[in-house]
PDB file of C-alpha atoms in Angstrom:
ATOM      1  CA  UNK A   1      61.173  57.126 -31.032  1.00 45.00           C
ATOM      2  CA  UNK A   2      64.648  57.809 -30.002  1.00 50.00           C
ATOM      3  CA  UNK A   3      65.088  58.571 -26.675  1.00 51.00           C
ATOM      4  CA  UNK A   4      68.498  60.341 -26.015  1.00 56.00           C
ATOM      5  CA  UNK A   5      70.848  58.927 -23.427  1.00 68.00           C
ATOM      6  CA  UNK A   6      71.500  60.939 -20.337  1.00 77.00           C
ATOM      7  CA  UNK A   7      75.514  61.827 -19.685  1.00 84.00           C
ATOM      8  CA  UNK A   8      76.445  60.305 -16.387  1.00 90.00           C
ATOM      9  CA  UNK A   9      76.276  62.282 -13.645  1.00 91.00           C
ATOM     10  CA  UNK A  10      80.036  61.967 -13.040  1.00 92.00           C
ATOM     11  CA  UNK A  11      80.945  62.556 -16.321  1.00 94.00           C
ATOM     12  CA  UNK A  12      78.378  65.793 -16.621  1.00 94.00           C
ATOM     13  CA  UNK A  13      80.060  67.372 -13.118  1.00 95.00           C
ATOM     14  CA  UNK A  14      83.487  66.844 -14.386  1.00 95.00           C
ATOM     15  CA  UNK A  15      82.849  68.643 -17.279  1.00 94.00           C
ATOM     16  CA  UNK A  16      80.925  71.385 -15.439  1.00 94.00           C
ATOM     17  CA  UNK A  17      83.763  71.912 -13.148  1.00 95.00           C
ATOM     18  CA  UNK A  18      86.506  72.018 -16.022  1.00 93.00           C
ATOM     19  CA  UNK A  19      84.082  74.292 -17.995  1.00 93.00           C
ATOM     20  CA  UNK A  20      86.053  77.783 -17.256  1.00 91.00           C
ATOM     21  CA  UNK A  21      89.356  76.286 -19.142  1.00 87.00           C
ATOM     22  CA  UNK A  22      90.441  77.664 -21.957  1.00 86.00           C
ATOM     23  CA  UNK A  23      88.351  80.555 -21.073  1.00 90.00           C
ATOM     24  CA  UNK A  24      89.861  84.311 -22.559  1.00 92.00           C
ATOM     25  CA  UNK A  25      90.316  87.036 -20.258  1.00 93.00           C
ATOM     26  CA  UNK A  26      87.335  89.844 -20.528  1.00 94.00           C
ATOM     27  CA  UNK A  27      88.703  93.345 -21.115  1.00 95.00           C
ATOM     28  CA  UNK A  28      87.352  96.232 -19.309  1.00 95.00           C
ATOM     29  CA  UNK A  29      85.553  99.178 -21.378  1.00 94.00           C
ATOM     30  CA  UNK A  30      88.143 101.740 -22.878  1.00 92.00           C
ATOM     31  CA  UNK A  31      86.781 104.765 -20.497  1.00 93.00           C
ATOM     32  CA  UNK A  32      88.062 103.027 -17.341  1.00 96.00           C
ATOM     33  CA  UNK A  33      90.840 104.768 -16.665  1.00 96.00           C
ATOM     34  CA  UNK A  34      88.916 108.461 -17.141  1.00 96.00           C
ATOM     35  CA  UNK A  35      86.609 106.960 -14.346  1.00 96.00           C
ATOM     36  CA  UNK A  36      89.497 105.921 -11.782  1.00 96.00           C
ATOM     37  CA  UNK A  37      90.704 109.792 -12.554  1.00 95.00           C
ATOM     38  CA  UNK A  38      87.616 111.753 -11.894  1.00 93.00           C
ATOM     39  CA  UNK A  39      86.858 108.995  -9.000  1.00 92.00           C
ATOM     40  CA  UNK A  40      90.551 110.103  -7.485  1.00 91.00           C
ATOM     41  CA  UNK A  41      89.930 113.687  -8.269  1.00 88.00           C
ATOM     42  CA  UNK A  42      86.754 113.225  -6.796  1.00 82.00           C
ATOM     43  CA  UNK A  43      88.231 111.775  -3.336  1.00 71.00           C
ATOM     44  CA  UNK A  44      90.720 114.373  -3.056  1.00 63.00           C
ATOM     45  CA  UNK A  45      88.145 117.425  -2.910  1.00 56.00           C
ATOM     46  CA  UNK A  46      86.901 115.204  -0.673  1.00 56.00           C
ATOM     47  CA  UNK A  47      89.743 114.731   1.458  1.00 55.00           C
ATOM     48  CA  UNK A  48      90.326 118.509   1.329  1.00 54.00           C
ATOM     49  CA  UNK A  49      86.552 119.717   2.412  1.00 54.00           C
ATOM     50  CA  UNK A  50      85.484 116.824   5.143  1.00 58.00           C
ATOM     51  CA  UNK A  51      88.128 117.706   7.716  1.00 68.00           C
ATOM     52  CA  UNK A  52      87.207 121.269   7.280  1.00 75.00           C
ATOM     53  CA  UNK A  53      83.719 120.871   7.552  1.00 78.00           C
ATOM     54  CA  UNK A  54      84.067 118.621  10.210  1.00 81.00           C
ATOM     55  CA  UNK A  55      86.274 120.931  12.415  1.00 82.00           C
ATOM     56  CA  UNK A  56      83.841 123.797  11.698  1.00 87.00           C
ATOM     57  CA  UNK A  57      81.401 121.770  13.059  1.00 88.00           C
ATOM     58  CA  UNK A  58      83.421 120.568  16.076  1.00 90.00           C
ATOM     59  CA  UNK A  59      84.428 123.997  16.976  1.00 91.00           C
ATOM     60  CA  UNK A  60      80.707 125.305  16.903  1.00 91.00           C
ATOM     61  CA  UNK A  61      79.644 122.160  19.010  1.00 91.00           C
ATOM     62  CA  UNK A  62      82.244 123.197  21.158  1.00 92.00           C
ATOM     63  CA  UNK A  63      81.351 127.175  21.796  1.00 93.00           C
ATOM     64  CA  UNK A  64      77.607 125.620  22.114  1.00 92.00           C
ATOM     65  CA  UNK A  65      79.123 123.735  24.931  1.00 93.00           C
ATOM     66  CA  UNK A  66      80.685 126.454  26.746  1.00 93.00           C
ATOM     67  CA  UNK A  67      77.963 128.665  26.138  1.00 92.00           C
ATOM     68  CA  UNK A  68      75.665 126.144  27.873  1.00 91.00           C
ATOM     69  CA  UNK A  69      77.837 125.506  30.751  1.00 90.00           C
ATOM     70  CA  UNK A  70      78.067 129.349  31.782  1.00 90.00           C
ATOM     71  CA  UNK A  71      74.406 129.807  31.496  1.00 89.00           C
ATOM     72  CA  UNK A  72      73.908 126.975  33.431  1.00 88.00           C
ATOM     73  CA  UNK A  73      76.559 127.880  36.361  1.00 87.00           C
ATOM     74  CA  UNK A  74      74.942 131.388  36.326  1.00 84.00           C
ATOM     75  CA  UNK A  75      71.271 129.917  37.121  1.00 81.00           C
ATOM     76  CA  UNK A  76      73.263 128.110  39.516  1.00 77.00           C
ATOM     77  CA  UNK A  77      74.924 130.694  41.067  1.00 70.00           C
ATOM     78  CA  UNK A  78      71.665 132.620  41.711  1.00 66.00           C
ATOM     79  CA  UNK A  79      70.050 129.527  43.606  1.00 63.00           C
ATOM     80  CA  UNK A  80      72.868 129.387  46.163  1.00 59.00           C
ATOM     81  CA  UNK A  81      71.179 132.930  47.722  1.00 58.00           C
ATOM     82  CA  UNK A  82      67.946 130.592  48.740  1.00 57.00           C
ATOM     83  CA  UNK A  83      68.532 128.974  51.845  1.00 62.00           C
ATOM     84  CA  UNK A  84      67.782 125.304  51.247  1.00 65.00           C
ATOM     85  CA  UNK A  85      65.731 123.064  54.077  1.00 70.00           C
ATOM     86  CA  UNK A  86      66.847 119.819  55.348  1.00 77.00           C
ATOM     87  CA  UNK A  87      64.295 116.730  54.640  1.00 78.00           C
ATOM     88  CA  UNK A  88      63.466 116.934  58.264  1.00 78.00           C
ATOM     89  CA  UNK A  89      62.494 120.494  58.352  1.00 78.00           C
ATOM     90  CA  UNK A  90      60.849 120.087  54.834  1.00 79.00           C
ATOM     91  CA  UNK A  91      58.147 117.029  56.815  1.00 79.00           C
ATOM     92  CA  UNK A  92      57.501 119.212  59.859  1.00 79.00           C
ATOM     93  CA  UNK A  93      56.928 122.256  57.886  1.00 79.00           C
ATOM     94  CA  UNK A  94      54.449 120.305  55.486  1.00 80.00           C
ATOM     95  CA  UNK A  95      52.587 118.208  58.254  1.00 80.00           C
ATOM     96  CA  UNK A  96      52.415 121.164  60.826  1.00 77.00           C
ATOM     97  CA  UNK A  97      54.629 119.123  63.084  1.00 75.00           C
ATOM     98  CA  UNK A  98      56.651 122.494  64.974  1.00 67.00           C
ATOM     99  CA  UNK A  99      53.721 123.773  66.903  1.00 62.00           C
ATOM    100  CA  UNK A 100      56.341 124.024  69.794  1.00 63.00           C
ATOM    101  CA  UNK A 101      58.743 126.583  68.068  1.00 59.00           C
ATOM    102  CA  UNK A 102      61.626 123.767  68.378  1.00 58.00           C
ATOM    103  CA  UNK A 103      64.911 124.449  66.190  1.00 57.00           C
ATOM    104  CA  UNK A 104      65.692 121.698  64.158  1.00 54.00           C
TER     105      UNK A 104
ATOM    106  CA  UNK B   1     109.418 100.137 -15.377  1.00 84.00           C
ATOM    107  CA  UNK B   2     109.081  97.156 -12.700  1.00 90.00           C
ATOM    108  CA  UNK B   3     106.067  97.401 -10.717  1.00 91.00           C
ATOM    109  CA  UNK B   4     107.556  98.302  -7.199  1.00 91.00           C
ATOM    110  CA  UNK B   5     108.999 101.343  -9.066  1.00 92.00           C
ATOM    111  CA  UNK B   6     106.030 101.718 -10.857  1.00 94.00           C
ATOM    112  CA  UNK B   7     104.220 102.102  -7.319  1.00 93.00           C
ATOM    113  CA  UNK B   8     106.823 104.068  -5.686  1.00 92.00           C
ATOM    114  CA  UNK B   9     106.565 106.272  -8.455  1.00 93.00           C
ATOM    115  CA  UNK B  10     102.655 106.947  -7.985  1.00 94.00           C
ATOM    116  CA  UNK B  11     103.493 107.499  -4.109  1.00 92.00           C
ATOM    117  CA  UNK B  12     105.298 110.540  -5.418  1.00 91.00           C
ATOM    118  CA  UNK B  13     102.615 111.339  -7.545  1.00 90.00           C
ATOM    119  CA  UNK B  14     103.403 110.455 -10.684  1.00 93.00           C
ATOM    120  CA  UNK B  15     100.207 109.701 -13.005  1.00 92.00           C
ATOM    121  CA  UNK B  16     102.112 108.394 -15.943  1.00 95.00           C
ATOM    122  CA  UNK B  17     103.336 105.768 -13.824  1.00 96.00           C
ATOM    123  CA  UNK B  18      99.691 105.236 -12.495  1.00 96.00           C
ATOM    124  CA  UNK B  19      98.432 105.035 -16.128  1.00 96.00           C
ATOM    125  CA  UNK B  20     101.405 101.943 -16.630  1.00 96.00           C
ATOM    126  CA  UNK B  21     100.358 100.062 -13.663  1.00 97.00           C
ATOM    127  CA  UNK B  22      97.035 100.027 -14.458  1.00 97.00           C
ATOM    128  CA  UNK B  23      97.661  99.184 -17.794  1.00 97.00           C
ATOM    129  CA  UNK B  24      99.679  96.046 -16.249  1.00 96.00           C
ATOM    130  CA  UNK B  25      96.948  95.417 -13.923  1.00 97.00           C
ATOM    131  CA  UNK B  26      93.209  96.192 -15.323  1.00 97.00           C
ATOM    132  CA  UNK B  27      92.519  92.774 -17.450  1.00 96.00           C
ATOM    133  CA  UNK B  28      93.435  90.454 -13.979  1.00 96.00           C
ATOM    134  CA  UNK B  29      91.824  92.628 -11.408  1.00 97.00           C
ATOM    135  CA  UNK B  30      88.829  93.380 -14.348  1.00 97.00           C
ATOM    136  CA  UNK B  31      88.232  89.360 -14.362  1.00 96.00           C
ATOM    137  CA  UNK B  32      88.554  88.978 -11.007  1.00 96.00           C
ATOM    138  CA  UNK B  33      86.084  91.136  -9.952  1.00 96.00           C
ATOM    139  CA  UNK B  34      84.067  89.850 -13.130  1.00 95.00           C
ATOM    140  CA  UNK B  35      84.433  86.210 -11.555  1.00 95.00           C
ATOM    141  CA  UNK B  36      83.614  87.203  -7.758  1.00 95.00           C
ATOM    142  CA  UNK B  37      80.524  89.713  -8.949  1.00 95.00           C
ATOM    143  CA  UNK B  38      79.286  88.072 -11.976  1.00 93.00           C
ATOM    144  CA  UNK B  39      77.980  91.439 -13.199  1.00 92.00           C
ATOM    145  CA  UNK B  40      79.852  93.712 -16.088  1.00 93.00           C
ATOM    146  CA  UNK B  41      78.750  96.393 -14.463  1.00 93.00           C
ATOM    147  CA  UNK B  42      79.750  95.602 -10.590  1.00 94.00           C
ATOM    148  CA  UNK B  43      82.868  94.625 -11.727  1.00 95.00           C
ATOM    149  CA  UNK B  44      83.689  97.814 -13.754  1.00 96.00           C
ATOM    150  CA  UNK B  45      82.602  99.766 -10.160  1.00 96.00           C
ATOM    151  CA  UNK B  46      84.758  97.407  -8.141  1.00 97.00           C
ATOM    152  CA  UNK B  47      88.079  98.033 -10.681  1.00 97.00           C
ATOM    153  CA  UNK B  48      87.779 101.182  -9.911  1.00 97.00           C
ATOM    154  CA  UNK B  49      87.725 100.884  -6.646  1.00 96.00           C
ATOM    155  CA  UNK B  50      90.977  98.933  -6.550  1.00 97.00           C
ATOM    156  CA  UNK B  51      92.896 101.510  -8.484  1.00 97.00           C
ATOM    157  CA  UNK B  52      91.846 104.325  -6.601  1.00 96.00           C
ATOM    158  CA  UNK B  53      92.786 102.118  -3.466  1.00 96.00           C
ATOM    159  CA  UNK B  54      95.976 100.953  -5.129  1.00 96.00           C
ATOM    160  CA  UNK B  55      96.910 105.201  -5.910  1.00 96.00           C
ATOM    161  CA  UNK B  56      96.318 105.925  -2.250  1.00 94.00           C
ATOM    162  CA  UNK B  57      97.988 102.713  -0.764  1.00 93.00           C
ATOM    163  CA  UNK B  58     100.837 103.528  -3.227  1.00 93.00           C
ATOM    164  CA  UNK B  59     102.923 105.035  -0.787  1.00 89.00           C
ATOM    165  CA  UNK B  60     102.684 102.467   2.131  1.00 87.00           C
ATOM    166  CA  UNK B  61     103.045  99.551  -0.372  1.00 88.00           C
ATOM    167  CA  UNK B  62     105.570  96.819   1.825  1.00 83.00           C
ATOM    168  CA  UNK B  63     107.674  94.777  -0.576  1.00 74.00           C
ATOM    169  CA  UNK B  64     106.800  91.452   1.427  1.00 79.00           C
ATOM    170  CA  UNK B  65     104.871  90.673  -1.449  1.00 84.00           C
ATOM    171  CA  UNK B  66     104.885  90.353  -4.974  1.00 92.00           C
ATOM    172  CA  UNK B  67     102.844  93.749  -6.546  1.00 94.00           C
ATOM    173  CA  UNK B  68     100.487  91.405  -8.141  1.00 94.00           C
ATOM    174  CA  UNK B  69      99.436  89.782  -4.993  1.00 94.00           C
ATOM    175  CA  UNK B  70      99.240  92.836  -3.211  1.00 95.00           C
ATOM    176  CA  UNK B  71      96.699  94.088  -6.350  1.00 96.00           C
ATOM    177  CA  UNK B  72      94.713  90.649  -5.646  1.00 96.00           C
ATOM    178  CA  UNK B  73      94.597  91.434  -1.942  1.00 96.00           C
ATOM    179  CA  UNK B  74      92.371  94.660  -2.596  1.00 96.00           C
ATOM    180  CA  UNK B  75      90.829  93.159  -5.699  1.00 97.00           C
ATOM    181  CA  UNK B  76      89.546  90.357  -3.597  1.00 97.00           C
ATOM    182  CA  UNK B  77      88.575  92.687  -0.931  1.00 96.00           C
ATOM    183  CA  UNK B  78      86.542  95.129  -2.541  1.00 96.00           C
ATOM    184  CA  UNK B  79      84.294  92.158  -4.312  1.00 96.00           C
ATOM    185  CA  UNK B  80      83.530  90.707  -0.896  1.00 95.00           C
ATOM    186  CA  UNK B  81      82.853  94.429   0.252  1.00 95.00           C
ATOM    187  CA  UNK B  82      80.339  94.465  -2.467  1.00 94.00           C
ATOM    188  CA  UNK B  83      79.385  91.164  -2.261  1.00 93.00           C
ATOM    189  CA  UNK B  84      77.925  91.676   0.997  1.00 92.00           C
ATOM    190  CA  UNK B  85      76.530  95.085  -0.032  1.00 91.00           C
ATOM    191  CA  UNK B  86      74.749  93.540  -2.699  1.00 87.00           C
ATOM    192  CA  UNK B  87      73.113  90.755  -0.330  1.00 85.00           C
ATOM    193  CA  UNK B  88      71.836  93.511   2.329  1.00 87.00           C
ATOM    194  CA  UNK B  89      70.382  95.233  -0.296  1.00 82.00           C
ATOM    195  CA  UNK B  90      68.258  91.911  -1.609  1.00 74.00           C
ATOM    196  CA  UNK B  91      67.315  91.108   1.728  1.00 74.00           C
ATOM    197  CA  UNK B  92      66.091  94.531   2.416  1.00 72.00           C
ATOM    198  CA  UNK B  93      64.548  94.035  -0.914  1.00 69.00           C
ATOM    199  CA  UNK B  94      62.731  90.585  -0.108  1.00 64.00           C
ATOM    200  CA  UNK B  95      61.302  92.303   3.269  1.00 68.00           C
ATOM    201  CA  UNK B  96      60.151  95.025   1.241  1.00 67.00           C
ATOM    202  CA  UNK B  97      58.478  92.845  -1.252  1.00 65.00           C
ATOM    203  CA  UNK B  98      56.550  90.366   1.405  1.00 61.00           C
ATOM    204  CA  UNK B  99      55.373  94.243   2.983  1.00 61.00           C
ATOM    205  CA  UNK B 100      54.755  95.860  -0.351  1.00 60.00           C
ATOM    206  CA  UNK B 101      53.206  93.772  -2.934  1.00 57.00           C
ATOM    207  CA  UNK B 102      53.410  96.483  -5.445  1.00 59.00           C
ATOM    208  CA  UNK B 103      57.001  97.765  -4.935  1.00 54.00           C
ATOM    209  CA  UNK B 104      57.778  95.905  -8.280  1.00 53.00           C
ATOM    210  CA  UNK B 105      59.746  92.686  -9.463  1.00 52.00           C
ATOM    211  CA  UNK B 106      61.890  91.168  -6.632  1.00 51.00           C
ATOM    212  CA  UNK B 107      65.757  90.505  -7.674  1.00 50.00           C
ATOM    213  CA  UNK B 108      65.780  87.895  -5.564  1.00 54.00           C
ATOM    214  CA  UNK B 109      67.370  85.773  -7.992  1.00 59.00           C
ATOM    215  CA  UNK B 110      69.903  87.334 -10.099  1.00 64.00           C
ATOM    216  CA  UNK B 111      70.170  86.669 -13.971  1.00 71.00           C
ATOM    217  CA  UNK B 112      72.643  83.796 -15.137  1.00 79.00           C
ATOM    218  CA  UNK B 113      75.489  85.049 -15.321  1.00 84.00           C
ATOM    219  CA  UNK B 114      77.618  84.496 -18.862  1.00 82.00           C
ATOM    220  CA  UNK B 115      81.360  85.436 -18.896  1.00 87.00           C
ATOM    221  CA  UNK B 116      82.675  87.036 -22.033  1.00 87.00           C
ATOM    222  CA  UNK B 117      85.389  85.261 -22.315  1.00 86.00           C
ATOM    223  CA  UNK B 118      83.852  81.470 -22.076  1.00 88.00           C
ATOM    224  CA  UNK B 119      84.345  79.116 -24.934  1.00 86.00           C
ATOM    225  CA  UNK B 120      80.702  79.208 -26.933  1.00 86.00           C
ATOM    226  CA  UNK B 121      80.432  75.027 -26.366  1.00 88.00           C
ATOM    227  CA  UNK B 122      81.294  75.891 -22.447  1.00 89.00           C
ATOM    228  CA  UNK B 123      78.939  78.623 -21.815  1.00 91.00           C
ATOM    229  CA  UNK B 124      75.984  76.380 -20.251  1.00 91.00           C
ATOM    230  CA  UNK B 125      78.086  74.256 -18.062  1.00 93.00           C
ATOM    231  CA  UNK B 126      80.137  77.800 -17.111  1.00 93.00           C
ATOM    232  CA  UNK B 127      76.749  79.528 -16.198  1.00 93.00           C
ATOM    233  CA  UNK B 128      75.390  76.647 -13.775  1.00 93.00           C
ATOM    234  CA  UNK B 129      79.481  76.190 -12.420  1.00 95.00           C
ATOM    235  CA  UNK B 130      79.302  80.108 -11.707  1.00 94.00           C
ATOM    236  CA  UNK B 131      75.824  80.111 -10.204  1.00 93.00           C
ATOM    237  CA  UNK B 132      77.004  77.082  -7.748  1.00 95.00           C
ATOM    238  CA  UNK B 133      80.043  79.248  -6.708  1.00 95.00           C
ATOM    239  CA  UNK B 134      78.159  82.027  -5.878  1.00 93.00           C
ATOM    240  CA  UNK B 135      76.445  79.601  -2.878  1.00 94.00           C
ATOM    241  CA  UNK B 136      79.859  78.790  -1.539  1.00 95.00           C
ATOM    242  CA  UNK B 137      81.240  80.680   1.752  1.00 94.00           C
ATOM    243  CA  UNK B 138      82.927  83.420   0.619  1.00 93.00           C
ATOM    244  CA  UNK B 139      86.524  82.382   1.145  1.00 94.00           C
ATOM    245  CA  UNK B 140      85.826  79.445  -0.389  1.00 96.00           C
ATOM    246  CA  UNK B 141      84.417  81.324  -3.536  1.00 95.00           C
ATOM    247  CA  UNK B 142      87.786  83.860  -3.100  1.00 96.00           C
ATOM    248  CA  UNK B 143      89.995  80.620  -3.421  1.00 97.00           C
ATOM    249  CA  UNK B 144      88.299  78.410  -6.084  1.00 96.00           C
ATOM    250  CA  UNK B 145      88.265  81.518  -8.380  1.00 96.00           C
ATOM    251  CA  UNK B 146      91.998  82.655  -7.906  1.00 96.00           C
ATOM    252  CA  UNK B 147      92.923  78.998  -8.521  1.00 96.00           C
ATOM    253  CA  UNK B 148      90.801  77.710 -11.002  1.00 91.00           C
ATOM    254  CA  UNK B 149      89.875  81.042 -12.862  1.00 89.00           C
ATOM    255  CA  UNK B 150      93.033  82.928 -12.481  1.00 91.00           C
ATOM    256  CA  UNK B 151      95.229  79.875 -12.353  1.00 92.00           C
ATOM    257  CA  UNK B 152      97.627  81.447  -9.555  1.00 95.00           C
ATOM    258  CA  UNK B 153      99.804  79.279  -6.924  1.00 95.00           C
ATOM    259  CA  UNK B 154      98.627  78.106  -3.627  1.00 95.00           C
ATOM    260  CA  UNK B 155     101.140  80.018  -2.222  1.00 94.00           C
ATOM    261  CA  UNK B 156      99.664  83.532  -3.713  1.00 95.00           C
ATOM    262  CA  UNK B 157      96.417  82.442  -3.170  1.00 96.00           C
ATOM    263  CA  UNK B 158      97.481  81.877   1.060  1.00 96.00           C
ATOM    264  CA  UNK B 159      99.317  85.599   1.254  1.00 94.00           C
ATOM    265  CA  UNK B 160      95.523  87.291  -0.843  1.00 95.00           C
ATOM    266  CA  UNK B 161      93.104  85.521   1.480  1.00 95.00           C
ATOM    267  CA  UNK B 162      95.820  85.853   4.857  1.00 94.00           C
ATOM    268  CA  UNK B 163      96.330  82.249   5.300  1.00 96.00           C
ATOM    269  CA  UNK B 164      98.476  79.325   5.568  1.00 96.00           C
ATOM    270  CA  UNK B 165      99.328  77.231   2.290  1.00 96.00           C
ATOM    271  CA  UNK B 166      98.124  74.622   4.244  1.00 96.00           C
ATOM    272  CA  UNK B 167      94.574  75.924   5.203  1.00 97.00           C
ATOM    273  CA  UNK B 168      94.510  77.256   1.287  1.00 97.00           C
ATOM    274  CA  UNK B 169      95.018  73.406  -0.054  1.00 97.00           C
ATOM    275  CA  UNK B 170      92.050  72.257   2.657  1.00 97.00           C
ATOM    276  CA  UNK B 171      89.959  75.271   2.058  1.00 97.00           C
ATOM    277  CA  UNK B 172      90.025  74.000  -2.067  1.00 97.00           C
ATOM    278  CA  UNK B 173      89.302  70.613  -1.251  1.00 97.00           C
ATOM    279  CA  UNK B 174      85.694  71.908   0.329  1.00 97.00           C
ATOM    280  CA  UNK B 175      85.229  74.637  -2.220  1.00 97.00           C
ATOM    281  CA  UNK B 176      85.288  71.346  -4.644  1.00 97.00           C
ATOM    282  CA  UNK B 177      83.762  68.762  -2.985  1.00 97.00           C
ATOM    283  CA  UNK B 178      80.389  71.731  -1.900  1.00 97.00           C
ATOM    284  CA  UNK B 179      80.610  72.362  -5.706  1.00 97.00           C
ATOM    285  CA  UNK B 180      80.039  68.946  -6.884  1.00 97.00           C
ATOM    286  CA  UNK B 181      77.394  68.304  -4.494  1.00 96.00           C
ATOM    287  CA  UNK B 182      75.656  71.530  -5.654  1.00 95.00           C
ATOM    288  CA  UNK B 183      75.634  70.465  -8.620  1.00 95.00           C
ATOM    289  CA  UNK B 184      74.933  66.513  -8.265  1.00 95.00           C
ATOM    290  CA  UNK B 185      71.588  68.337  -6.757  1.00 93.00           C
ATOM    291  CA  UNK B 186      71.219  70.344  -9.960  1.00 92.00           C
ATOM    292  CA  UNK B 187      71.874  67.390 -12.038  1.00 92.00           C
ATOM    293  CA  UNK B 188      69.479  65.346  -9.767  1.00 91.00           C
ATOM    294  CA  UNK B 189      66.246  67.939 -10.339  1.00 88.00           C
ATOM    295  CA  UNK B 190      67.122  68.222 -13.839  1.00 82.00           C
ATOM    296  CA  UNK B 191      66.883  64.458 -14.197  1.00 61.00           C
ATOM    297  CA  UNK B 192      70.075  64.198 -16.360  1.00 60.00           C
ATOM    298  CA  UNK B 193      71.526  66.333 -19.377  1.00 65.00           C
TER     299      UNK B 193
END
């Protein structure tokens, strides 16, 4: 039996390194071009719609925010007619503490 | 038409012009994606992306560099764009697969990958050299491809990746040197060819 002889490893990486030369350049399929087209045509209905949509959206996040903020400041309004206790007078009122009548 | 009038044209919107420069272009951005991706179909996706980047760049194109170089520059960038894509999606693949045993065959390992244009007596030794480049860093991958693939200078390769000749000539000499040990190890498991 014949047993083959093994290439050196030396010799086998050279050749696996120099493998690409002499290589021909691959061509890209005819319809290419039509893609990069629609693809651009594509991108610019894009570029026209997303600001819009986006500024719509900004504007309405906007009126949300203003809408919020007065409905807000009315409540807030309203609560200023309560007279509000100090912490002091808030413990002797809840422990019973003012038996005297003294004005804090 | 020279190809900074070819681009100045497009700024101004000029498709015939467009049509020319891509004409000039598509076979060397084409196999350099083809190189970087080893995938027909990635490579197609990625050409397009260049030329639609190239048609909206058109206008701020800087004559600082040669057009071609500038073409590499996005060429190069939009493979390493989908380069990384690619990996996110087969690591959120792997998890998937150790969670779901069922969610179908894992491409973990992607095909070997045989360029078209390969000599028929090369195209073994040209699969296992591509599959060992695709374990290199990627700017090591980026260089050994535009010089030993596409066969351009040192000093185009330097102004596509952003660096100095200099770190280009050091940053071949470990794209090499990882090479041959990836493949001494190859040779090594194999037991000889």
């Amino acid at each position: 039996m014949i047993e083959m002889e093994k290439e050196p490893k030396d010799s086998w990486i050279d050749k696996v390194m120099e493998s690409t030369a002499g290589m021909q350049k691959a061509v890209p399929a005819d319809g290419l071009f039509h893609k990069i087209e629609q693809k651009l045509s594509d991108t610019v209905v894009y570029a026209r719609t997303v600001p819009l949509r986006t500024v719509s959206m900004a504007a309405a996040s906007i009126i949300l925010l203003v809408v919020a903020n007065v409905y807000i400041l009315g409540n807030t309004a309203n609560d200023t007619n309560v007279i509000e206790k100090s912490p002091v007078e808030s413990v002797v009122e809840y422990y019973g503490l003012n038996e005297n009548g003294i004005n804090f | 038409m020279q190809p900074e009038e070819l681009l100045f044209q497009i700024g101004k919107g000029d498709n015939t012009a467009f049509k020319q420069l891509y004409e000039l272009f598509k076979v060397r951005v084409y196999n350099t994606c083809l190189s970087h991706l080893q995938n027909e179909s990635d490579a197609e996706e990625a050409t397009q992306d260049v030329f639609v980047e190239v048609h909206r760049s058109a206008a701020g194109f800087k004559s600082n560099a040669a057009v071609s170089t500038w073409i590499y520059r996005i060429a190069v960038n939009k493979c390493i764009d989908r380069i990384r894509h690619n990996n996110r999606q087969k690591r959120f693949a792997f998890v998937t697969s150790i969670f779901n045993k069922d969610s179908g065959e894992l491409m973990h390992n992607p095909p070997e990958f045989n360029h078209p244009g390969i000599l028929a007596e090369n195209k073994e030794k040209a699969a296992r050299l591509f599959k060992s480049i695709r374990e290199l860093p990627e700017n090591q991958q980026s260089a050994f491809i535009l010089k030993q693939v596409e066969g351009l200078s040192q000093k185009e390769i330097a102004y596509i990746l952003d660096m100095t000749e200099k770190g280009i000539e050091s940053l071949l000499q470990r794209a090499k040197a990882n090479l041959r040990k990836k493949l001494g190890d190859i040779y090594d498991k194999n037991e000889g060819f």
